[in-house]
Amino acid sequence: MKYMLIMRSTAEAIEASKSMDFTEIINAMGAYNESMVKAGVLIGGDGLTDAQEGFVVDFGGETPVVTDGPYGEVHELFNGFWIVEVSSREEAAQWASRAPLGAGSKLEVRRITDESDFEAFSDNEYIQKEKEWRGEGALG
Amino acid sequence: MNPGPNGVDGASIHRTVDAVWRIESARIVATLAKVTGDFSLAEDLAQEAVIDALAQWPSAGVPQNPGAWLTAVAKRKAIDGWRRRERLDDRYRAIAHDLAELGDATDAGEPIDDDVLRLVFTACHPVLGREAQVALTLRVVGGLSTEEIARLFLVPVATVQQRIVRAKKTLAAAKTPFETPDPSEWSARLGSVLGVVYLIFTEGYSATSGDRWMRAELAGEALRLGRMVAGLVPREAEAHALVALMEFQASRFGARSRADGSPVLLADQDRARWDRAQIGRGVAALERADALGRGRGPYALQAAIAECHAVAPSVDDTDWERIVVLYEALGRIAPNPVVELNRAVAVSMAVGPASGLRIVDEISTSGALAGSYLLPSVRGELLARLGRVQEARSELTTAAGLVANDRQRQVLLDKAAALEE
């Protein structure tokens, strides 16, 4: 089963990171990634650029409004993720707990759905189509 | 993941310890084997440390660095054991000293990849038979329990236990040093490691017996081991190539069986159900292998063939000519009648069934593959395409009589029955 480890920040973590040596952060992240590569569990992951480059689509009103922010709270931001393939929820939790993240950071760990999650809807037109899209690589 | 002393039930601690063991056992056993020089003792000590964890973690909480905790406890047990047995001769005194010195340095994350690699090579040591290598690799490198291995291979727990005990005895009797092989042996020994991993995978990909057509969990474990080995020897092209091969083959799992568990053959598979992300990982792994620039070995050639299938939109749109060339290359560096048979199938797709049949008949005349279901099943297939229905039916029935997997047998019988006079 696959899990996504989602990095979340807090104001405290952002503040703390300002005084940290970026090379150290890269090295710690690199060592963590390497340990997962060497255990054969890491199958994907990427960082996200600064939230200021991002934007928000707000569904609060009658029609969606695209704005360049602001995000409601810092904890709504996330700045990167890993995808691991492991044998249990506990194993995913163990890997997550080893991430070299500083005080204030949070990792949200979510299982990635697979076909078995939609078995009850296997006749559904769009579930069928989704398989085709995946087959064509449209969903990456 | 640091539950406090309260509210931690036994089952949840057990699952956490299992997860920690799976992640850390190879490193722990490798560290202990290095300092004790005794592979079997190392594994026993590590297992004893796990028993301590199960007793202590529910009340004390899971430690911050569970792997280091287990390693430290196991090391203490090693020293205590020697003291109890009053075997503090010079050698053990020195080791005990080393252990005490080494203690925290290793736990702080000192590179011990070499130790894990030694563990992989020891588990796949040539003095052991393949079954023992497989059991030991899954147990000490993969961190699977005896019960899990027994379940995956559909054999009794006692059988796996016996295999492991005997394997350890064999290693001890042969005075196998805990080391990576000499450079002169390197490629042969790595070949055996990759062979064990691939054997585990193929058993999961197409079960040799029993009523299930494939066991995805077993194949998944092999993939993890394969990625692990490739991570340990990143300069070895064939390790990456094996990962690529397994990724491509595993990408078809979702399409290889129907809801009732019966198999769907390559030609009939819904390619929309192949896992594209996995195919992408296969392509990337094969690129890594090729980038090392040392030409393609047997796994790389097989991976390249699997890639041809993986990227083809349909059977008809498959680059069969390229597959024929790849099989010819494979036949030159790793001559094998099964490869030859696969080449025959590829030739029949690229040129026509008559050309394929000529190759099959040559294999048949040579006497290779006698008694295997593969030869009559391919021959039957080709004869059917040539319209020689009666001969085809007879071959397919013969094949069905030779196959051990119930699901495969049914496929062959169905094919024979479906042939029109």
XYZ file of N, CA and C in Angstrom, chain A residues 2 34 37-44 85-88 90-91 93-95 97-98 115 131-137 140, chain B residues 1 12 15-16 19-20 22-24 62 66-67 113 223-224 227-229 231-232 254 271-278 281:
180
model
N 0.300 2.286 -0.648
C 1.078 3.517 -0.784
C 0.538 4.586 0.165
N 17.727 9.160 1.271
C 18.599 8.037 0.959
C 18.237 6.809 1.798
N 15.326 5.311 0.149
C 15.714 4.662 -1.114
C 16.362 3.316 -0.806
N 17.265 3.327 0.184
C 18.000 2.108 0.498
C 17.118 1.050 1.138
N 16.017 1.457 1.715
C 15.083 0.467 2.260
C 14.087 0.027 1.192
N 14.177 0.654 0.010
C 13.303 0.257 -1.085
C 11.860 0.723 -0.958
N 11.607 1.720 -0.107
C 10.211 2.130 0.096
C 9.833 3.427 -0.614
N 10.844 4.258 -0.962
C 10.506 5.566 -1.554
C 10.206 5.407 -3.037
N 9.011 5.823 -3.469
C 8.721 5.712 -4.890
C 8.371 7.053 -5.531
N 8.334 8.105 -4.744
C 8.068 9.401 -5.346
C 8.146 10.515 -4.322
N 5.981 3.219 -0.410
C 5.247 1.964 -0.586
C 5.659 1.059 0.565
N 4.730 0.782 1.451
C 5.052 0.043 2.675
C 4.001 -1.038 2.911
N 4.241 -1.849 3.944
C 3.347 -2.984 4.143
C 2.259 -2.711 5.180
N 2.375 -1.610 5.917
C 1.348 -1.351 6.923
C 1.295 0.142 7.264
N 1.435 1.249 10.224
C 2.462 1.490 11.246
C 3.827 1.751 10.613
N 4.104 1.007 9.506
C 5.396 1.224 8.855
C 5.446 2.639 8.265
N 3.890 5.186 9.446
C 4.046 6.085 10.591
C 5.500 6.106 11.066
N 6.144 4.943 11.061
C 7.533 4.880 11.492
C 8.441 5.685 10.556
N 8.218 5.525 9.242
C 9.033 6.310 8.305
C 8.773 7.793 8.498
N 7.890 9.352 11.099
C 8.442 9.891 12.344
C 9.948 10.128 12.239
N 10.563 9.609 11.166
C 12.005 9.787 11.005
C 12.370 11.000 10.152
N -7.435 0.739 -6.569
C -8.686 0.236 -7.165
C -9.616 -0.379 -6.135
N -9.819 4.574 -15.107
C -8.833 3.529 -15.392
C -8.189 3.795 -16.743
N -9.017 4.190 -17.719
C -8.471 4.469 -19.046
C -7.529 5.665 -19.003
N -7.960 6.709 -18.263
C -7.091 7.886 -18.177
C -5.748 7.510 -17.585
N -5.830 6.703 -16.527
C -4.573 6.270 -15.910
C -3.743 5.488 -16.926
N -4.448 4.648 -17.698
C -3.758 3.851 -18.703
C -3.060 4.720 -19.727
N -3.706 5.835 -20.069
C -3.098 6.727 -21.056
C -2.060 7.645 -20.430
N -1.892 7.509 -19.140
C -0.893 8.335 -18.475
C -1.400 9.723 -18.154
N -0.890 10.610 -14.607
C 0.483 10.486 -14.113
C 0.763 9.190 -13.391
N 4.701 9.623 16.218
C 4.517 8.197 16.544
C 5.244 7.910 17.832
N -1.507 -2.772 19.295
C -0.950 -1.626 18.574
C 0.568 -1.579 18.749
N 2.094 -4.125 16.499
C 2.183 -3.689 15.096
C 3.312 -2.684 14.912
N 3.494 -1.815 15.918
C 4.584 -0.839 15.835
C 5.935 -1.541 15.868
N 6.622 -3.044 12.602
C 7.011 -2.039 11.600
C 8.455 -1.607 11.812
N 8.832 -1.386 13.064
C 10.215 -0.993 13.370
C 11.165 -2.107 12.926
N 10.752 -4.336 10.644
C 10.833 -4.401 9.189
C 11.802 -3.354 8.645
N 11.768 -2.193 9.245
C 12.626 -1.108 8.770
C 14.070 -1.295 9.237
N 14.233 -1.757 10.462
C 15.558 -1.712 11.090
C 16.306 -3.032 11.149
N 7.166 4.110 23.009
C 8.125 3.767 21.956
C 9.261 4.789 22.002
N 13.850 4.002 17.824
C 13.623 2.591 18.183
C 14.697 1.643 17.659
N 15.256 1.961 16.488
C 16.291 1.098 15.931
C 17.535 1.097 16.814
N 25.987 0.890 5.472
C 25.460 0.247 4.270
C 26.258 -0.999 3.919
N 10.188 -6.650 -4.912
C 10.480 -5.318 -5.446
C 11.197 -4.459 -4.404
N 10.700 -4.544 -3.166
C 11.339 -3.770 -2.101
C 12.790 -4.225 -1.919
N 14.857 -2.979 -4.903
C 15.175 -1.550 -4.805
C 16.230 -1.331 -3.733
N 16.151 -2.158 -2.661
C 17.116 -2.046 -1.577
C 18.519 -2.397 -2.076
N 18.633 -3.511 -2.786
C 19.940 -3.938 -3.302
C 20.475 -2.875 -4.263
N 19.863 0.199 -4.216
C 20.284 1.339 -3.393
C 21.640 1.101 -2.750
N 21.931 -0.178 -2.457
C 23.208 -0.507 -1.812
C 24.358 -0.555 -2.821
N -2.756 -5.604 -11.967
C -4.176 -5.265 -11.926
C -4.952 -5.840 -13.091
N -5.189 -2.982 -21.257
C -3.959 -2.234 -20.984
C -4.221 -0.955 -20.210
N -5.468 -0.526 -20.209
C -5.804 0.655 -19.424
C -5.597 0.392 -17.933
N -5.548 -0.878 -17.591
C -5.395 -1.202 -16.172
C -3.941 -1.423 -15.771
N -3.033 -1.280 -16.699
C -1.622 -1.358 -16.321
C -1.264 -0.084 -15.539
N -0.435 -0.265 -14.550
C -0.087 0.844 -13.665
C 0.986 1.723 -14.323
N 0.533 2.877 -14.853
C 1.457 3.751 -15.599
C 2.553 4.330 -14.714
N 2.214 4.629 -13.466
C 3.236 5.190 -12.574
C 4.348 4.165 -12.389
N 3.943 2.915 -12.275
C 4.925 1.851 -12.093
C 5.762 1.665 -13.367
N 8.340 4.201 -13.388
C 9.475 3.866 -12.518
C 10.377 2.837 -13.188
